Amino acid sequence: MFERRLYHHVDWGLLAAVLALCAIGLSQVYSATGGWTPILETQVYGVLLGLLALAVCLGIDYRSLADKSHIIYIAVIALLIYVLFFGAVRGGSRRWIDLGVFNVQPSEFAKAALALVLAKFLGESRRGAVTHVDLLMVGGLTAVPLIIIARQPDLGTAATLIPVALAVAFVAGMPVRLLGVLAVAGLLAAPITWRFALQDYQKERISTFLDPAQDARGAGYQQIQARITVGSGGPWGKGFTEGTQGQLRFLPVAHNDFIFSVLAEEQGFAGVIVTLGLYLFVILRALESARLAKDQLGAYLVLGVLASFTFQVIYNITMSAGLAPVKGLTLPLMSYGGSSMIATLAGFGLILNVRMRRFTN
Amino acid sequence: MAAVTEDRRRITVRLTVLQVSVVVTFAALAISFWFLQIVQHAQYEEMAENNHQRTLALRAPRGVLFDRHGKVLVENRHSFSVSIVREHTKDLDRTIRLLAAVAGLDLTQVRQIVDRHRGEPTYRPIVVIEDASLAQVAAIVARRLDFELPDVVVEEVPMRQYPTDALAAHLFGYVGEANDAQLGDGVRTGAIVGQSGIERVYNKLLMGQDGARRVVVNSMGREIRTLEEVPPVEGRRVQLTIDYDLQKAAEDGFKHAGFNGSALVLDPRTGEVLSLVSLPAYDPNDFAAGIDRATWAALNSDALRPLQNRTIQGRYSPGSAFKIVIATAALEEGLVDPDFKVYCGGGASFFGRYFLCHLRGGHGVVDMRHAIEKSCNVYFYTLGNMLGVDRIHKWAEKLGLVGLTGIDLPNEQDSIVPSTEWKRQRTGERWYPGETISVSIGQGQVTVTPAAMAVMMATVANGGTRVTPHIIRAVDEGGGWKAATPPVVPERVAFRPETLSALHDGLWMVVNAAGTGGRARIPGRDVAGKTGTAQVISNQGRQAARGGERDLRDHGWFVFFAPKDDPQIAGVIFGEHNGHGYLGAPIAKHVIETYFAKREGRPLPTLAPPPVPPPVPEPDPDSAPIEAPAIARVAPGAAPRTIAPGTY
C-alpha cells in the first residue's frame, strides 16, 4: 500500500515545520504549567498519537478515504449526537467522551470529516463551476455538525466549520457575487444572533471586546492581561519560564487558549516572528499542495483541512494579542489538548497524502 | 478537456487569492505584535510590573522609652493588621462582606472604612482591622489559603505598648496617623506619629524610619518571593528622668485617696521630673490600635476631661500655697526680716474693707515662721500690702509662677500672677491696691498650673535656682546612651540665708508642728510643705448655686520638698474637688517614703489595701472654713464686704 517511491514524495519540509511547531508548543506548555506535569505528559502522548494518526492518514490513498467519506461523516455525526446526550460535562458544556484514560473531543474530528465529505461531494466527477444546488448541499452538510456542536455549546469549534465550507466552495467556483451576498446576510443576521443565539457570557465577551475598560475586572480582564503579557515581552522576551504574566497566572489558561501570549512574553517579538513564520510556511506550503494536487478532490481536501486550521491559527493569535474577543479557540499544534493535536496531525496526514500521491493513478 | 483546463485555471487563480490573503493577514499580525512588543513595550512592561510587584511598607518600631533606672516603660509589641488590596479585586463588595463575616466585624463599618479610602491608588492597602485578634487572623488566613480572600492581606506590624492602668498617660501621650499638617520631613501619608506628650515632642527621635519590601505576588495576591528589602530603622531609645516606682506611688496615692488631680514631682537640684500625674487619664493603648470613634467621642465629651493634662494645662488659684511667694518677696526685698511680727485678731481692714483670717479668734502675735506654719491671712495681707502687686509679680516670676515652666511637653498653659501692667493691657484699667490684698493669699486673678507650683517649690527648696522641669535624661543615637543636654536655667537668684532658713523652718513646721500638713510627716525625713485651697466658687456664689449639677467643692494643693536641709525631692499634689489641701499630703508622704526607700535599698512602702473613707478631719484649728459673720467688727462706714477667707 505504501509504495517505496511514494516515500520520496513526502513533503519533508512541511512535516519538519509542523514538528517544529509541536516542539515549540510542548516547551511553552512546559513553561506555562511549571515543569513536567500530567498536562505536559498528556500533550506528549497527544503528539505521539497524532503522529501515528498522521502516518495512518498518509498511508491510505486519499481517494479511498474519500470513497468512505460518507461513512466517516455519518459516524462523526453519530458521535456528536452521542456527546450531546451522554458526553462528559466540563465548564458547563458537553464536549467530551470520557474513555477513562483520556477524553476524546469528537468535534475536533468533525472538521476533517467535513473536509473529506465536501471534497468528495464537490471534487468527484464534476465539471465547471458549482451550481446553486451544490452550494445548498454544501450548506446542509456543514450545518448539521455545526448546529450540533453549537448546542454543546461550543461556538468556537462550530465556527471553524464555516471556513471549511467557504474555502472549498470558493475554490470550487462559487460566484464571488454570492460571497458578497453571504457577507451582507451575515451582517444582517448579527443582531438576530445577538438577540437569540448567544448566551449571556458570549454577549459579554463581545461587548467587552469593543470596550475592555467597561469591565476591567471581569471579562475585559483577560483581554487587558493578554495585551500586557504580549507587550511586556518586548523584542527579546523575558526568557524561558521567566514570564511573570503567565507564571504568576495573571493570564488564565496560559497553556491552552493563551499559549501564544506566553510565547510572546517569554520569547519576545523574535519568537513571535519565528513562530508566525513557521505557521505561514506551513499554510503556504499546504496551499502549494492544493495547487499541485492531481485532481480536484485532492485540492479540495487540502483546502478543507487547511481552512479550519488557518482560521484557528489567525483567530487565536489575534486573540492572544488581545485584539479579538476571548473565545475558547485553541492554537492548533501548540495549545494543550489531545484531541485537537491528534485531529490536526491527522489532517496534515491528509495534506501530505495529497501531495505525495500527485503522480499516482 | 477545455472544461478541465478551465477548472484548473479557476482553482489556480482562487488559490492565489487565498495565498495572498493569508500573507496579508500574517503581515498584519506581525505588525500588530510589533506595535505591542516594540512600540508600546515600555508601557506594557510597567503594567506587568504593577501587576506582579507590590511594595509593602515595613513600619518601623518606635523608640523604646526607659525610666531613669533602665526599666522599660513603653515598648512595642507585634500586632496584626488586616487590609484589603483592591488591585486585583473582581468584586469588592463580596470581599467586604466575606471579610466582615469571617472576622466578625460590623458590615457597615467596614464599608465606611473602605469608602473613606476609595480614592487612593488601588495598590495601597486599606487597613480594615488594626491589631486583629489571633482568632480573626486564623480565620482570615484559612480563607486566604482557599483563595476565597485573595485580596486581603495580613501584615505583622509593631504596635506601641504602654503600661497598664493608663500609667503616666499624659506624660507619654499617644500616637496616631499623621494629619495633613504633620506630613513632610520624612512623614508620609499613613505614617504613625506622636500626637501628644513625649510621643509628640520627641516624635523625630522616636519615629525611626519605615522600611519597604518589594515582593512578587501572583494573581491570587500571594507573595512568591522578595525582590528587595529595605529594613525599617527602629526609633531611638530614650531614657526618661521618670522613676517608675515614684510614678506608680503617686498614682497609687491618688487612687487610694479617692480623688482626681495632678502631681509633678521633681529633683529640685536639676529639674528632672520624677513623676507626672494627671487624673483621670485615658489609656494610650486605645490610640495605638487606631482609636475607634465611640471611644474618641467619649473621651472628648467626658465632663472630667480625661484628655487634658492638668499638670500643665489646668490653671487654678493657688490659695495659701501662694503665701510662700509673698514671704520670699518680702524677705528678699528687705522689707521685713523673719522676726517681723503682726497681730492677728481674726481679720484686718485694708482700704476700707475688712479682710478675714480663717481663724475666727485670730492667731495673736505671729512672726514669719509661725505665720507660714499657721497660714495666717492677716500676716500675709500685711506683707502683700507692703509689697504692692508689682513686686509680688516680680518674685512670682523669679520663682517660676509666671508664664511657662518650659517643660518638654506640648500645649503648656501660661501661669498668671497679675501686675499693674498686666491689668492695664488686659482690661485697660488701673490696678486698685485693694486687689493686692486678695492676691497676697493667692486669690483674685492668680491662676497657676500645678507644674508652675512644683517649680516654685523646687526653687524655694534649692535656694533660688529656677529649674526647668524636663523629662529626657539620655538618648541612644545608636552608639550607646548619650546624656541629653539639660535645659538652661532661666533664672538664678541666691536667696539670703535668713530668707531660706525662715522659709524652710516655716514650711517644716507646717508638716512637723501645728500646721495643716501633718499627714505628710515622716519621722527623720524633715518634710517641708504647705497646703492651699483653690476656691471653685466664692462663698456667696456657693450659696446661690447650691443644689446645682456642678461639683463646687474646692480644689486642694499640697506643695512639698524633703529633706528640709538638703532637698532632694520637691513637688506638688493637686487634688481636684477634694475639698482640702491637706488631703494631698498623704500622697506626697507616700511618694517621699518611696523615694527614700528606693534610694536606700529598702522594700518600697505599700498603701494599706482597703482605702478608708476620708475620716472627719480632726479638730484642726485651721480646718473649718469660715463664713464671714463678723459684720460687727467692720469699721463704721466701711462697706460690710468681706473677702472669702476660705483659704488656709
GROMACS .gro file of C-alpha atoms in nm, chain B residues 112-315:
model
  204
  473GLN     CA    1  -1.732   5.304   5.567
  474ILE     CA    2  -1.362   5.239   5.613
  475VAL     CA    3  -1.325   5.124   5.254
  476ASP     CA    4  -1.530   5.415   5.123
  477ARG     CA    5  -1.307   5.660   5.303
  478HIS     CA    6  -1.004   5.532   5.114
  479ARG     CA    7  -1.175   5.464   4.784
  480GLY     CA    8  -0.995   5.749   4.609
  481GLU     CA    9  -0.650   5.615   4.688
  482PRO     CA   10  -0.445   5.409   4.442
  483THR     CA   11  -0.568   5.052   4.430
  484TYR     CA   12  -0.231   4.903   4.521
  485ARG     CA   13  -0.232   5.084   4.857
  486PRO     CA   14  -0.372   4.856   5.125
  487ILE     CA   15  -0.679   4.978   5.309
  488VAL     CA   16  -0.636   4.881   5.671
  489VAL     CA   17  -0.964   4.736   5.790
  490ILE     CA   18  -0.859   4.585   6.123
  491GLU     CA   19  -0.573   4.720   6.331
  492ASP     CA   20  -0.444   4.487   6.596
  493ALA     CA   21  -0.653   4.192   6.484
  494SER     CA   22  -0.712   3.915   6.734
  495LEU     CA   23  -0.544   3.581   6.677
  496ALA     CA   24  -0.883   3.424   6.611
  497GLN     CA   25  -0.951   3.679   6.337
  498VAL     CA   26  -0.609   3.625   6.183
  499ALA     CA   27  -0.652   3.247   6.185
  500ALA     CA   28  -0.995   3.269   6.024
  501ILE     CA   29  -0.877   3.506   5.754
  502VAL     CA   30  -0.559   3.316   5.674
  503ALA     CA   31  -0.758   2.995   5.637
  504ARG     CA   32  -0.988   3.163   5.386
  505ARG     CA   33  -0.691   3.311   5.203
  506LEU     CA   34  -0.543   2.966   5.157
  507ASP     CA   35  -0.870   2.860   4.999
  508PHE     CA   36  -0.837   3.152   4.759
  509GLU     CA   37  -1.156   3.298   4.896
  510LEU     CA   38  -0.997   3.618   5.015
  511PRO     CA   39  -0.705   3.665   4.779
  512ASP     CA   40  -0.718   4.042   4.807
  513VAL     CA   41  -0.695   4.052   5.184
  514VAL     CA   42  -0.352   4.099   5.333
  515VAL     CA   43  -0.250   4.019   5.688
  516GLU     CA   44   0.061   4.205   5.793
  517GLU     CA   45   0.261   4.198   6.110
  518VAL     CA   46   0.324   4.547   6.238
  519PRO     CA   47   0.485   4.675   6.553
  520MET     CA   48   0.240   4.843   6.784
  521ARG     CA   49   0.303   5.075   7.075
  522GLN     CA   50   0.255   4.912   7.408
  523TYR     CA   51   0.201   5.134   7.710
  524PRO     CA   52   0.190   5.026   8.073
  525THR     CA   53  -0.137   4.902   8.211
  526ASP     CA   54  -0.371   5.118   8.415
  527ALA     CA   55  -0.300   5.419   8.195
  528LEU     CA   56   0.015   5.484   8.397
  529ALA     CA   57   0.164   5.824   8.315
  530ALA     CA   58  -0.070   5.852   8.017
  531HIS     CA   59  -0.036   6.228   7.981
  532LEU     CA   60   0.337   6.206   8.009
  533PHE     CA   61   0.374   5.952   7.729
  534GLY     CA   62   0.092   6.093   7.521
  535TYR     CA   63  -0.029   5.882   7.234
  536VAL     CA   64   0.033   5.811   6.868
  537GLY     CA   65  -0.194   5.827   6.567
  538GLU     CA   66  -0.199   5.855   6.192
  539ALA     CA   67  -0.030   6.174   6.073
  540ASN     CA   68  -0.269   6.451   5.977
  541ASP     CA   69  -0.211   6.675   5.678
  542ALA     CA   70  -0.024   6.937   5.881
  543GLN     CA   71   0.222   6.677   6.005
  544LEU     CA   72   0.318   6.546   5.662
  545GLY     CA   73   0.656   6.615   5.512
  546ASP     CA   74   1.003   6.594   5.665
  547GLY     CA   75   1.010   6.217   5.648
  548VAL     CA   76   0.647   6.175   5.747
  549ARG     CA   77   0.441   6.017   5.473
  550THR     CA   78   0.070   5.964   5.437
  551GLY     CA   79  -0.049   5.700   5.676
  552ALA     CA   80   0.259   5.723   5.897
  553ILE     CA   81   0.212   5.686   6.270
  554VAL     CA   82   0.334   5.989   6.460
  555GLY     CA   83   0.316   6.110   6.818
  556GLN     CA   84   0.008   6.321   6.874
  557SER     CA   85   0.057   6.418   7.235
  558GLY     CA   86   0.301   6.403   7.526
  559ILE     CA   87   0.656   6.281   7.481
  560GLU     CA   88   0.546   6.085   7.177
  561ARG     CA   89   0.474   6.415   7.009
  562VAL     CA   90   0.758   6.632   7.138
  563TYR     CA   91   1.025   6.374   7.066
  564ASN     CA   92   0.850   6.222   6.766
  565LYS     CA   93   1.153   6.278   6.544
  566LEU     CA   94   1.374   6.077   6.776
  567LEU     CA   95   1.119   5.809   6.843
  568MET     CA   96   0.972   5.761   6.500
  569GLY     CA   97   1.251   5.574   6.329
  570GLN     CA   98   1.240   5.512   5.957
  571ASP     CA   99   0.990   5.291   5.785
  572GLY     CA  100   1.132   5.028   5.559
  573ALA     CA  101   0.987   4.874   5.247
  574ARG     CA  102   0.976   4.535   5.085
  575ARG     CA  103   0.921   4.482   4.717
  576VAL     CA  104   0.767   4.144   4.655
  577VAL     CA  105   0.642   3.942   4.364
  578VAL     CA  106   0.284   3.835   4.401
  579ASN     CA  107   0.081   3.604   4.186
  580SER     CA  108  -0.265   3.677   4.054
  581MET     CA  109  -0.408   3.549   4.384
  582GLY     CA  110  -0.213   3.812   4.570
  583ARG     CA  111   0.010   3.555   4.731
  584GLU     CA  112   0.372   3.654   4.780
  585ILE     CA  113   0.606   3.445   4.572
  586ARG     CA  114   0.941   3.598   4.659
  587THR     CA  115   1.105   3.913   4.784
  588LEU     CA  116   1.286   4.125   4.531
  589GLU     CA  117   1.430   4.387   4.755
  590GLU     CA  118   1.406   4.478   5.118
  591VAL     CA  119   1.495   4.795   5.297
  592PRO     CA  120   1.465   4.704   5.663
  593PRO     CA  121   1.299   4.955   5.893
  594VAL     CA  122   1.517   5.151   6.132
  595GLU     CA  123   1.389   5.144   6.486
  596GLY     CA  124   1.337   5.475   6.660
  597ARG     CA  125   1.592   5.599   6.911
  598ARG     CA  126   1.584   5.452   7.256
  599VAL     CA  127   1.513   5.725   7.502
  600GLN     CA  128   1.571   5.727   7.875
  601LEU     CA  129   1.336   5.943   8.075
  602THR     CA  130   1.402   6.115   8.404
  603ILE     CA  131   1.088   5.946   8.534
  604ASP     CA  132   1.120   5.693   8.813
  605TYR     CA  133   0.868   5.418   8.753
  606ASP     CA  134   0.822   5.349   9.124
  607LEU     CA  135   0.762   5.713   9.208
  608GLN     CA  136   0.520   5.743   8.919
  609LYS     CA  137   0.335   5.443   9.046
  610ALA     CA  138   0.349   5.563   9.407
  611ALA     CA  139   0.191   5.895   9.310
  612GLU     CA  140  -0.083   5.731   9.103
  613ASP     CA  141  -0.149   5.474   9.373
  614GLY     CA  142  -0.170   5.759   9.621
  615PHE     CA  143  -0.446   5.925   9.424
  616LYS     CA  144  -0.635   5.601   9.382
  617HIS     CA  145  -0.605   5.535   9.749
  618ALA     CA  146  -0.717   5.885   9.837
  619GLY     CA  147  -1.011   5.857   9.603
  620PHE     CA  148  -0.993   6.181   9.405
  621ASN     CA  149  -0.862   6.304   9.073
  622GLY     CA  150  -0.599   6.566   9.026
  623SER     CA  151  -0.243   6.606   8.924
  624ALA     CA  152   0.107   6.572   9.059
  625LEU     CA  153   0.450   6.675   8.949
  626VAL     CA  154   0.748   6.551   9.147
  627LEU     CA  155   1.096   6.661   9.054
  628ASP     CA  156   1.452   6.678   9.168
  629PRO     CA  157   1.486   7.038   9.291
  630ARG     CA  158   1.857   7.038   9.214
  631THR     CA  159   1.822   6.962   8.843
  632GLY     CA  160   1.460   6.996   8.745
  633GLU     CA  161   1.446   6.630   8.639
  634VAL     CA  162   1.085   6.518   8.653
  635LEU     CA  163   1.049   6.206   8.862
  636SER     CA  164   0.677   6.166   8.828
  637LEU     CA  165   0.399   6.339   8.640
  638VAL     CA  166   0.037   6.251   8.703
  639SER     CA  167  -0.289   6.380   8.563
  640LEU     CA  168  -0.612   6.210   8.653
  641PRO     CA  169  -0.847   6.097   8.522
  642ALA     CA  170  -0.639   5.958   8.240
  643TYR     CA  171  -0.701   5.782   7.912
  644ASP     CA  172  -0.544   5.457   7.801
  645PRO     CA  173  -0.282   5.535   7.535
  646ASN     CA  174  -0.312   5.174   7.420
  647ASP     CA  175  -0.656   5.263   7.284
  648PHE     CA  176  -0.488   5.502   7.042
  649ALA     CA  177  -0.210   5.266   6.941
  650ALA     CA  178  -0.452   5.047   6.750
  651GLY     CA  179  -0.631   5.341   6.591
  652ILE     CA  180  -0.890   5.474   6.828
  653ASP     CA  181  -1.248   5.398   6.738
  654ARG     CA  182  -1.493   5.681   6.706
  655ALA     CA  183  -1.700   5.587   7.007
  656THR     CA  184  -1.403   5.587   7.244
  657TRP     CA  185  -1.274   5.912   7.097
  658ALA     CA  186  -1.611   6.079   7.129
  659ALA     CA  187  -1.648   5.955   7.485
  660LEU     CA  188  -1.305   6.090   7.579
  661ASN     CA  189  -1.385   6.425   7.425
  662SER     CA  190  -1.728   6.469   7.576
  663ASP     CA  191  -1.635   6.344   7.921
  664ALA     CA  192  -1.710   6.623   8.171
  665LEU     CA  193  -1.399   6.522   8.366
  666ARG     CA  194  -1.185   6.594   8.057
  667PRO     CA  195  -0.952   6.295   8.071
  668LEU     CA  196  -0.756   6.419   7.768
  669GLN     CA  197  -0.647   6.734   7.948
  670ASN     CA  198  -0.305   6.719   8.106
  671ARG     CA  199  -0.396   6.904   8.424
  672THR     CA  200  -0.034   6.932   8.533
  673ILE     CA  201   0.050   7.176   8.257
  674GLN     CA  202  -0.290   7.273   8.119
  675GLY     CA  203  -0.507   7.312   8.426
  676ARG     CA  204  -0.499   7.659   8.584
   0.00000   0.00000   0.00000
